[in-house]
XYZ file of N, CA and C in Angstrom:
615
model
N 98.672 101.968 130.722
C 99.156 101.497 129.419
C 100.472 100.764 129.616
N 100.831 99.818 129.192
C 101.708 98.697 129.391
C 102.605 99.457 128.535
N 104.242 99.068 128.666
C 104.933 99.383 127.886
C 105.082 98.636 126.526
N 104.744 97.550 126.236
C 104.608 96.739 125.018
C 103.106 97.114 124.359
N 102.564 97.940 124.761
C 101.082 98.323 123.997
C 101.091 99.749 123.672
N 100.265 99.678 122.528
C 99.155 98.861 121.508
C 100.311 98.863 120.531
N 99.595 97.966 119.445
C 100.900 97.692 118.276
C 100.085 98.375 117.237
N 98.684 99.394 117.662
C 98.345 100.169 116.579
C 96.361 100.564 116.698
N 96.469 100.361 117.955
C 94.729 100.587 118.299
C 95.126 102.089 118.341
N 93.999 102.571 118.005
C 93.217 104.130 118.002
C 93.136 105.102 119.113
N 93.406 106.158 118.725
C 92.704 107.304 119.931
C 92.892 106.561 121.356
N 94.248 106.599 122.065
C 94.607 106.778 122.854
C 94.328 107.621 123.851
N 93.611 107.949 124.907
C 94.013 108.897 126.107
C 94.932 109.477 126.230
N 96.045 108.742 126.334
C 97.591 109.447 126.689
C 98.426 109.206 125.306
N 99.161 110.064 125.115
C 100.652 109.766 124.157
C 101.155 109.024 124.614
N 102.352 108.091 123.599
C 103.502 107.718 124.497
C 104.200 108.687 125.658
N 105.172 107.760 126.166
C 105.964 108.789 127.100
C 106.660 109.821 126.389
N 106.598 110.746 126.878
C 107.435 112.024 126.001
C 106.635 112.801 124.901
N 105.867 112.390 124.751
C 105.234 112.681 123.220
C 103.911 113.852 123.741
N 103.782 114.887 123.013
C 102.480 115.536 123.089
C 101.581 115.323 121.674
N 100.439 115.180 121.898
C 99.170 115.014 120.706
C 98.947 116.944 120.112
N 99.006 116.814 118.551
C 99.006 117.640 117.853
C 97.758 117.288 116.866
N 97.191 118.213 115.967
C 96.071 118.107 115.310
C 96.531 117.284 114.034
N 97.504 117.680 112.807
C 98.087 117.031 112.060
C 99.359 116.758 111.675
N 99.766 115.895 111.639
C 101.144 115.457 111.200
C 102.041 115.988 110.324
N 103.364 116.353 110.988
C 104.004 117.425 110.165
C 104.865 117.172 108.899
N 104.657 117.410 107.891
C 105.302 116.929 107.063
C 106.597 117.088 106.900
N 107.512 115.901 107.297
C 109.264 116.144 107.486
C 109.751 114.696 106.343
N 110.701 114.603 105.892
C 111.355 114.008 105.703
C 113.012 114.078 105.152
N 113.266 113.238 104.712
C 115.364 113.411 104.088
C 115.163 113.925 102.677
N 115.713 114.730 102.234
C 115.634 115.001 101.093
C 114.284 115.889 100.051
N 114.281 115.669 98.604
C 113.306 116.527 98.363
C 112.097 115.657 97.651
N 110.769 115.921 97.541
C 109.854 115.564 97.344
C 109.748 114.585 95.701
N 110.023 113.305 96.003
C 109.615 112.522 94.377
C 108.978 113.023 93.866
N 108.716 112.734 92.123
C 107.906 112.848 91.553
C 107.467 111.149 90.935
N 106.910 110.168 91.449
C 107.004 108.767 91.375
C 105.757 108.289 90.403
N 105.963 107.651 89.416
C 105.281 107.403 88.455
C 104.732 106.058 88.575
N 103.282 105.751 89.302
C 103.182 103.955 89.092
C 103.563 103.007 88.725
N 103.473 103.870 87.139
C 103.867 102.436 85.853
C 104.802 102.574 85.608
N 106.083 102.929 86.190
C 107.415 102.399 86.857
C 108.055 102.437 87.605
N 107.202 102.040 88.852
C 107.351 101.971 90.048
C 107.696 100.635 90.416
N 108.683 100.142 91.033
C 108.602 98.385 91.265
C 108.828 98.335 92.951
N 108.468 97.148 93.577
C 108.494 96.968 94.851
C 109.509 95.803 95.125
N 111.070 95.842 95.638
C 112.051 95.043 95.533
C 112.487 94.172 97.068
N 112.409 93.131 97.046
C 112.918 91.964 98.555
C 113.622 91.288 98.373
N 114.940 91.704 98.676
C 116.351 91.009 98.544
C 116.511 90.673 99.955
N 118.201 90.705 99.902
C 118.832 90.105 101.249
C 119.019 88.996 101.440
N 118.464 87.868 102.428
C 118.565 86.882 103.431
C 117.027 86.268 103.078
N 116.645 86.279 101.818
C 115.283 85.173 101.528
C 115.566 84.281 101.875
N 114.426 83.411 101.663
C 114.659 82.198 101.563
C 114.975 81.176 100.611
N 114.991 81.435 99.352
C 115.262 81.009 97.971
C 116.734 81.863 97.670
N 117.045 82.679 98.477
C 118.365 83.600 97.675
C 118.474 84.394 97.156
N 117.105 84.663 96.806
C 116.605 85.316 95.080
C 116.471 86.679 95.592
N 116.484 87.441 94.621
C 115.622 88.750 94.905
C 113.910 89.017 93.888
N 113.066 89.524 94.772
C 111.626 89.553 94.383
C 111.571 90.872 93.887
N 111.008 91.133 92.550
C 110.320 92.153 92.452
C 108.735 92.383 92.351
N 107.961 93.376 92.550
C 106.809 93.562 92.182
C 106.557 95.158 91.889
N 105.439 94.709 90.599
C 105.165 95.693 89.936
C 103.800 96.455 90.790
N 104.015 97.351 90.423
C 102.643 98.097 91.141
C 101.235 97.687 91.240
N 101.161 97.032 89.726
C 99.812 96.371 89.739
C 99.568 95.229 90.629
N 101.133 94.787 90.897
C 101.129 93.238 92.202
C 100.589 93.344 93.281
N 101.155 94.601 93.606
C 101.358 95.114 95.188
C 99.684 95.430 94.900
N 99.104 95.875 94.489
C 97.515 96.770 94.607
C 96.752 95.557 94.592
N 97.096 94.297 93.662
C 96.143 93.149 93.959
C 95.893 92.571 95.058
N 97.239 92.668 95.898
C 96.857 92.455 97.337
C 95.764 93.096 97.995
N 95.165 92.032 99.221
C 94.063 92.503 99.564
C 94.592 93.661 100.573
N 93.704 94.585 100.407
C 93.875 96.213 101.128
C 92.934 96.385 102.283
N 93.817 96.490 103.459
C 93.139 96.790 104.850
C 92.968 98.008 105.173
N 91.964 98.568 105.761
C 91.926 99.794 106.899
C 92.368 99.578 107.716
N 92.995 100.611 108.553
C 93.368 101.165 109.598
C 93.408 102.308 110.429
N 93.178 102.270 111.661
C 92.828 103.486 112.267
C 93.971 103.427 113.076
N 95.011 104.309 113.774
C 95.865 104.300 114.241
C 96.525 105.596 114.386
N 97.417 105.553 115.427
C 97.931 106.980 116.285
C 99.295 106.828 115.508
N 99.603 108.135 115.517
C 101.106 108.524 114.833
C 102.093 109.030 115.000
N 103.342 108.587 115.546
C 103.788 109.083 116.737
C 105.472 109.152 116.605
N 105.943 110.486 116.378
C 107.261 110.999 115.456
C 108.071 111.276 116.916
N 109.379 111.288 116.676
C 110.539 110.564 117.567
C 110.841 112.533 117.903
N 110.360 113.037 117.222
C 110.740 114.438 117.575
C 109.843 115.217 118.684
N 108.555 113.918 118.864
C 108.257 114.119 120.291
C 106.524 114.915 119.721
N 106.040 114.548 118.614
C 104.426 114.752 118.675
C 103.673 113.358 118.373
N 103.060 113.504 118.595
C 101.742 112.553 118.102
C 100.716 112.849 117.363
N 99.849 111.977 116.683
C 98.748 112.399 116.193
C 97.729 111.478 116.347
N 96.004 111.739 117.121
C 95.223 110.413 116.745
C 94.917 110.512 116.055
N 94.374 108.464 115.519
C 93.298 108.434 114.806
C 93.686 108.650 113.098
N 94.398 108.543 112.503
C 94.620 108.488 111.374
C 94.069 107.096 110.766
N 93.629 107.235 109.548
C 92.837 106.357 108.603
C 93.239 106.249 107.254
N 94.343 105.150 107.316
C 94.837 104.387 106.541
C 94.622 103.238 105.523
N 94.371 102.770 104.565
C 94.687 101.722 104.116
C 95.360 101.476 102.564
N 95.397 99.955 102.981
C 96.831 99.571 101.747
C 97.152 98.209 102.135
N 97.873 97.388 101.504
C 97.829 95.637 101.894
C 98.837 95.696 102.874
N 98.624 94.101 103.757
C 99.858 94.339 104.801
C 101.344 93.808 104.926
N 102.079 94.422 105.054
C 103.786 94.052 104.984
C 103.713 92.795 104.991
N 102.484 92.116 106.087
C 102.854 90.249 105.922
C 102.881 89.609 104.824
N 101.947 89.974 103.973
C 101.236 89.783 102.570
C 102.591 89.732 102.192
N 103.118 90.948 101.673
C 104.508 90.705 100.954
C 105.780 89.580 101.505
N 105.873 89.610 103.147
C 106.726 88.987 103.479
C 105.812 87.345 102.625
N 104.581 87.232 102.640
C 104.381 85.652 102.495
C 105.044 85.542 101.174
N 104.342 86.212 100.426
C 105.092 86.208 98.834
C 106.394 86.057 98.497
N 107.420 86.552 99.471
C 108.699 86.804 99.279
C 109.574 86.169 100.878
N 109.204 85.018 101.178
C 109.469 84.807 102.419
C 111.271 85.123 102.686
N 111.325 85.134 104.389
C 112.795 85.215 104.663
C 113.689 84.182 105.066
N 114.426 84.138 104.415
C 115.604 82.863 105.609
C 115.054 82.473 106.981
N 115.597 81.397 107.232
C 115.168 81.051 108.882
C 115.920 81.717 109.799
N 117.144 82.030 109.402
C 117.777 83.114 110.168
C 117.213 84.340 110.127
N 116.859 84.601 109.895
C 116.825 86.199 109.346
C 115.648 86.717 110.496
N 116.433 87.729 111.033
C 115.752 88.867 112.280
C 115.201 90.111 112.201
N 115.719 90.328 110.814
C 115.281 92.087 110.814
C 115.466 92.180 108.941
N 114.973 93.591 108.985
C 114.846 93.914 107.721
C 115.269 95.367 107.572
N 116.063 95.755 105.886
C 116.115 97.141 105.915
C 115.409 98.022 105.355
N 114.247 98.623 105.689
C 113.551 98.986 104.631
C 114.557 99.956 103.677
N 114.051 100.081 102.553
C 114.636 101.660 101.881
C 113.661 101.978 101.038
N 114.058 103.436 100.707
C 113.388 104.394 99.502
C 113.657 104.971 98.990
N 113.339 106.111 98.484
C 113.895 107.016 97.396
C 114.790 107.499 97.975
N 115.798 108.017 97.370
C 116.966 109.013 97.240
C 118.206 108.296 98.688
N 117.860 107.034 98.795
C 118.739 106.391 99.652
C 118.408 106.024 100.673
N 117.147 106.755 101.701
C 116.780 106.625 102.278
C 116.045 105.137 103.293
N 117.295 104.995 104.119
C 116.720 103.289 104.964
C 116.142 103.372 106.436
N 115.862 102.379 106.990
C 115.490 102.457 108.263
C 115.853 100.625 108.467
N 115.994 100.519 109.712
C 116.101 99.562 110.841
C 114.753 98.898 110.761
N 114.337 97.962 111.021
C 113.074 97.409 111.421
C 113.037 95.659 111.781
N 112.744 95.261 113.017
C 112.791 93.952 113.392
C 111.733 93.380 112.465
N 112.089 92.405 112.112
C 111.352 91.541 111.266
C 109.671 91.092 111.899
N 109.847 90.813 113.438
C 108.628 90.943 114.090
C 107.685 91.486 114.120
N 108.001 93.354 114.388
C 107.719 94.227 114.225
C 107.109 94.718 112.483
N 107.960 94.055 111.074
C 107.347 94.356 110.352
C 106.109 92.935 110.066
N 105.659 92.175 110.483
C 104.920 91.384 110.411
C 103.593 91.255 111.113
N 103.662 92.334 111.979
C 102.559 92.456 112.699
C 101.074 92.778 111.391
N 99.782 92.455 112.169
C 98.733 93.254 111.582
C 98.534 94.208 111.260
N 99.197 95.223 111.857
C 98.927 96.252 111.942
C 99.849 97.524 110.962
N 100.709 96.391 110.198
C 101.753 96.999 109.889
C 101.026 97.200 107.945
N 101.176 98.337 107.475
C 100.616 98.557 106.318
C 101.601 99.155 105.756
N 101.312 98.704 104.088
C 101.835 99.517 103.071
C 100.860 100.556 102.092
N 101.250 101.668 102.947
C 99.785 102.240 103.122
C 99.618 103.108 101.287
N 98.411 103.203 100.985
C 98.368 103.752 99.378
C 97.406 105.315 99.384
N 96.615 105.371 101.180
C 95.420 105.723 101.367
C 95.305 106.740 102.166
N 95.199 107.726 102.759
C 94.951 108.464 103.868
C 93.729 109.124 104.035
N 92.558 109.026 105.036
C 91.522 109.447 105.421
C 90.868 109.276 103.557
N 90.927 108.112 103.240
C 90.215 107.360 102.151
C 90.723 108.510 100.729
N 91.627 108.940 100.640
C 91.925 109.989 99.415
C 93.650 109.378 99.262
N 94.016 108.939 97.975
C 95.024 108.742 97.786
C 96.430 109.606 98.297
N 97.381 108.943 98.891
C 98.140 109.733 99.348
C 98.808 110.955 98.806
N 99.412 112.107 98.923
C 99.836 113.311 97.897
C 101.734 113.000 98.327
N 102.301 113.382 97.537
C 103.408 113.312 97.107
C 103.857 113.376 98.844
N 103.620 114.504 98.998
C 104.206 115.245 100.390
C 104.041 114.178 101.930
N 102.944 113.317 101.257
C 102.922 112.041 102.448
C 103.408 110.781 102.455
N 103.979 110.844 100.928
C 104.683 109.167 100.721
C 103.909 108.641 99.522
N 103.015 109.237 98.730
C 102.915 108.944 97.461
C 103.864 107.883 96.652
N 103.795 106.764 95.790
C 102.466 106.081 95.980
C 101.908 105.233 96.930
N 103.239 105.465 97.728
C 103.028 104.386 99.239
C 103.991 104.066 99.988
N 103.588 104.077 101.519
C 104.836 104.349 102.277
C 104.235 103.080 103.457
N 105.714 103.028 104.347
C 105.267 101.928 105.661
C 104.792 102.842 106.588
N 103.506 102.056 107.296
C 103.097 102.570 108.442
C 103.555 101.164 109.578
N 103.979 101.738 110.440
C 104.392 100.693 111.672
C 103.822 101.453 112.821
N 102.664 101.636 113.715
C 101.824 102.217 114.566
C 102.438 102.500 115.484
N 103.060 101.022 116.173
C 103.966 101.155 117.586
C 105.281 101.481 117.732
N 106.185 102.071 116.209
C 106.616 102.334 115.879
C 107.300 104.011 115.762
N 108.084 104.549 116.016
C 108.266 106.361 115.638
C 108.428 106.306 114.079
N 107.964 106.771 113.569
C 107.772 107.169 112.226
C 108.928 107.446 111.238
N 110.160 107.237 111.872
C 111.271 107.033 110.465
C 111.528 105.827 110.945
N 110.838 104.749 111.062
C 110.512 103.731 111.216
C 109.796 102.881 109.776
N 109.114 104.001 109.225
C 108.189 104.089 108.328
C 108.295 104.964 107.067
N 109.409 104.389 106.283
C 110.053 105.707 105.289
C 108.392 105.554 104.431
N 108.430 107.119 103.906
C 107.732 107.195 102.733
C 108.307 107.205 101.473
N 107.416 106.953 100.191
C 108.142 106.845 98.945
C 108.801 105.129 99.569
N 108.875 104.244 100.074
C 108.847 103.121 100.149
C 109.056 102.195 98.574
N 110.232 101.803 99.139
C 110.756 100.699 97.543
C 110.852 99.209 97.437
N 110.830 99.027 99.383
C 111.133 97.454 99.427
C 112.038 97.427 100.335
N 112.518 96.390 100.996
C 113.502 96.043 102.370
C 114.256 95.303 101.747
N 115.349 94.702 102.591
C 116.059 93.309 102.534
C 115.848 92.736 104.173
N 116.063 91.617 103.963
C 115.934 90.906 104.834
C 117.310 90.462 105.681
N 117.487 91.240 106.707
C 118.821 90.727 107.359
C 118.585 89.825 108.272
N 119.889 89.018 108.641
C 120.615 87.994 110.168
C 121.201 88.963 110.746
N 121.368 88.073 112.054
C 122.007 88.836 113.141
C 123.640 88.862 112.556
N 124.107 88.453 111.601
C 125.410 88.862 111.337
C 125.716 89.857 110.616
N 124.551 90.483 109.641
C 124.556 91.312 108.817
C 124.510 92.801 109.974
N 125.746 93.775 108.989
C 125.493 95.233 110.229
C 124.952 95.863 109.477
N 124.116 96.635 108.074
C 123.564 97.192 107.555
C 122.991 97.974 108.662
N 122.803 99.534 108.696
C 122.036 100.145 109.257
C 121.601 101.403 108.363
N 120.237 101.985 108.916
C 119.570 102.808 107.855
C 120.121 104.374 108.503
N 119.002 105.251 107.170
C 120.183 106.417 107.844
C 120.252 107.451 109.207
N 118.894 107.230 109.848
C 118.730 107.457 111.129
C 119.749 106.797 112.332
N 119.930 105.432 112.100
C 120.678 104.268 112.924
C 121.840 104.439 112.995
N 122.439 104.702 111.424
C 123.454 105.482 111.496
C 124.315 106.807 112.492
N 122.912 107.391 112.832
C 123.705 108.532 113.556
C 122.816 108.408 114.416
N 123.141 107.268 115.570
C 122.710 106.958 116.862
C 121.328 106.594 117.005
N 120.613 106.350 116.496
C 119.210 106.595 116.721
C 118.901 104.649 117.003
N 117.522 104.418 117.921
C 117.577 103.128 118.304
C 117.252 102.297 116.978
N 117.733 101.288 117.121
C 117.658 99.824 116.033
C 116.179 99.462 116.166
N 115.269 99.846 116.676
C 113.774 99.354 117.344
C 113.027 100.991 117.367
N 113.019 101.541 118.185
C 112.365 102.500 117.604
C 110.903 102.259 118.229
N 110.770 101.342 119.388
C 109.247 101.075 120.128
C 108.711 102.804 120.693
N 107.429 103.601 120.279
C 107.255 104.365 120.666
C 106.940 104.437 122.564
N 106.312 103.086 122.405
C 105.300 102.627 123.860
C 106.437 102.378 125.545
N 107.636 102.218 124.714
C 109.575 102.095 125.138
C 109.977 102.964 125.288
N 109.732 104.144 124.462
C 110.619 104.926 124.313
C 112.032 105.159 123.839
N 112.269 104.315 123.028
C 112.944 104.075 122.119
C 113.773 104.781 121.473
N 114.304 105.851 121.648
C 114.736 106.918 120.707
C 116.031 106.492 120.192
N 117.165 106.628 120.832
C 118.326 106.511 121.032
C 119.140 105.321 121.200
N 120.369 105.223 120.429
C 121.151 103.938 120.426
C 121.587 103.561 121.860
N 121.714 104.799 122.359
C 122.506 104.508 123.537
C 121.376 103.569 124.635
N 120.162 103.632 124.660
C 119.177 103.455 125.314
C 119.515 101.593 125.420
N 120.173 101.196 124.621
C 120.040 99.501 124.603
C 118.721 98.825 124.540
N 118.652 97.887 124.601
C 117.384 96.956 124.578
C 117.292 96.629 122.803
N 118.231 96.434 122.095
C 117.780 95.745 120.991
C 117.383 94.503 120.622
N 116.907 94.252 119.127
C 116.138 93.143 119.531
C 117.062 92.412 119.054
């Protein structure tokens, strides 16, 4: 397995490096469990657009998008994995087309409820593989997984991928915004297939 692979293929043989495979994914996150209501729920893309502007979308926006499956491994910085999870929900590109970014612009911050941000290269959120997921093993997501919808980034460690998901901004390399993991050392990238954990590790993008 190459260190730049997979950006989100299935049922792996091996974990990343470091990582052991567990049956299901443990439910962790910052803070305490939303109670998030659709029909006023909005999906927000500020920052470093390309118009200046900031985008909103309403729930019904985001769902008109066309909605992909996905099968993909899941793989948390605290050192488990999981295969084979079955996802779907439209993809981060979709939104980036709708809401494009500056020509500068390298990275993005996601955020969510109760403050909650993360780091994410703009590359990285543009991939195929990258979902705004609504779905898990075809049953709407439950509160406790990111209800009504959270980022999945595959090749990614998973606070990579806040749940309860509200929308990013779009940063340049001049902007220092960091989310709240990044904050207290944790890598700007976050490649599981890298090993990525840690600020100190270098290799940003």
């Amino acid at each position: 397995m190459s260190a730049d692979a997979p950006s989100g293929s299935a049922a792996e043989e091996d974990p990343p490096p470091g990582q052991y495979w567990r049956d299901e994914p443990e439910i962790m996150h910052y803070g305490r469990v939303p109670a998030l209501r659709p029909d006023r729920w909005t999906f927000a893309v500020g920052g470093a657009t390309a118009d200046g502007l900031e985008h909103t979308f309403e729930w019904d926006e985001i769902l008109a998008l066309p909605s992909h499956d996905l099968v993909a491994d899941m793989h948390c910085n605290t050192r488990w994995s999981v295969r084979g999870l079955h996802w779907s929900g439209p993809r981060a590109a979709d939104v980036i087309e709708l809401a494009p970014p500056a020509p500068d612009a390298t990275g993005v911050l996601v955020f969510a409820e109760f403050g909650y941000a993360a780091n994410v290269p703009l590359a990285d959120l543009g991939v195929a593989t990258a979902l705004l997921a609504t779905s898990l093993a075809d049953e709407p997501l439950t509160a406790e997984r990111g209800a009504p919808m959270r980022l999945i980034i595959p090749h990614l460690y998973t606070w990579k991928g806040p749940k309860w998901v509200r929308g990013w901004n779009y940063l340049t390399p001049a902007d220092e915004d960091l989310g709240f993991w990044e904050k207290r050392g944790y890598h700007r990238r976050g490649h599981a297939w890298q090993e990525q954990r840690y600020d100190y590790q270098g290799e940003h993008p």
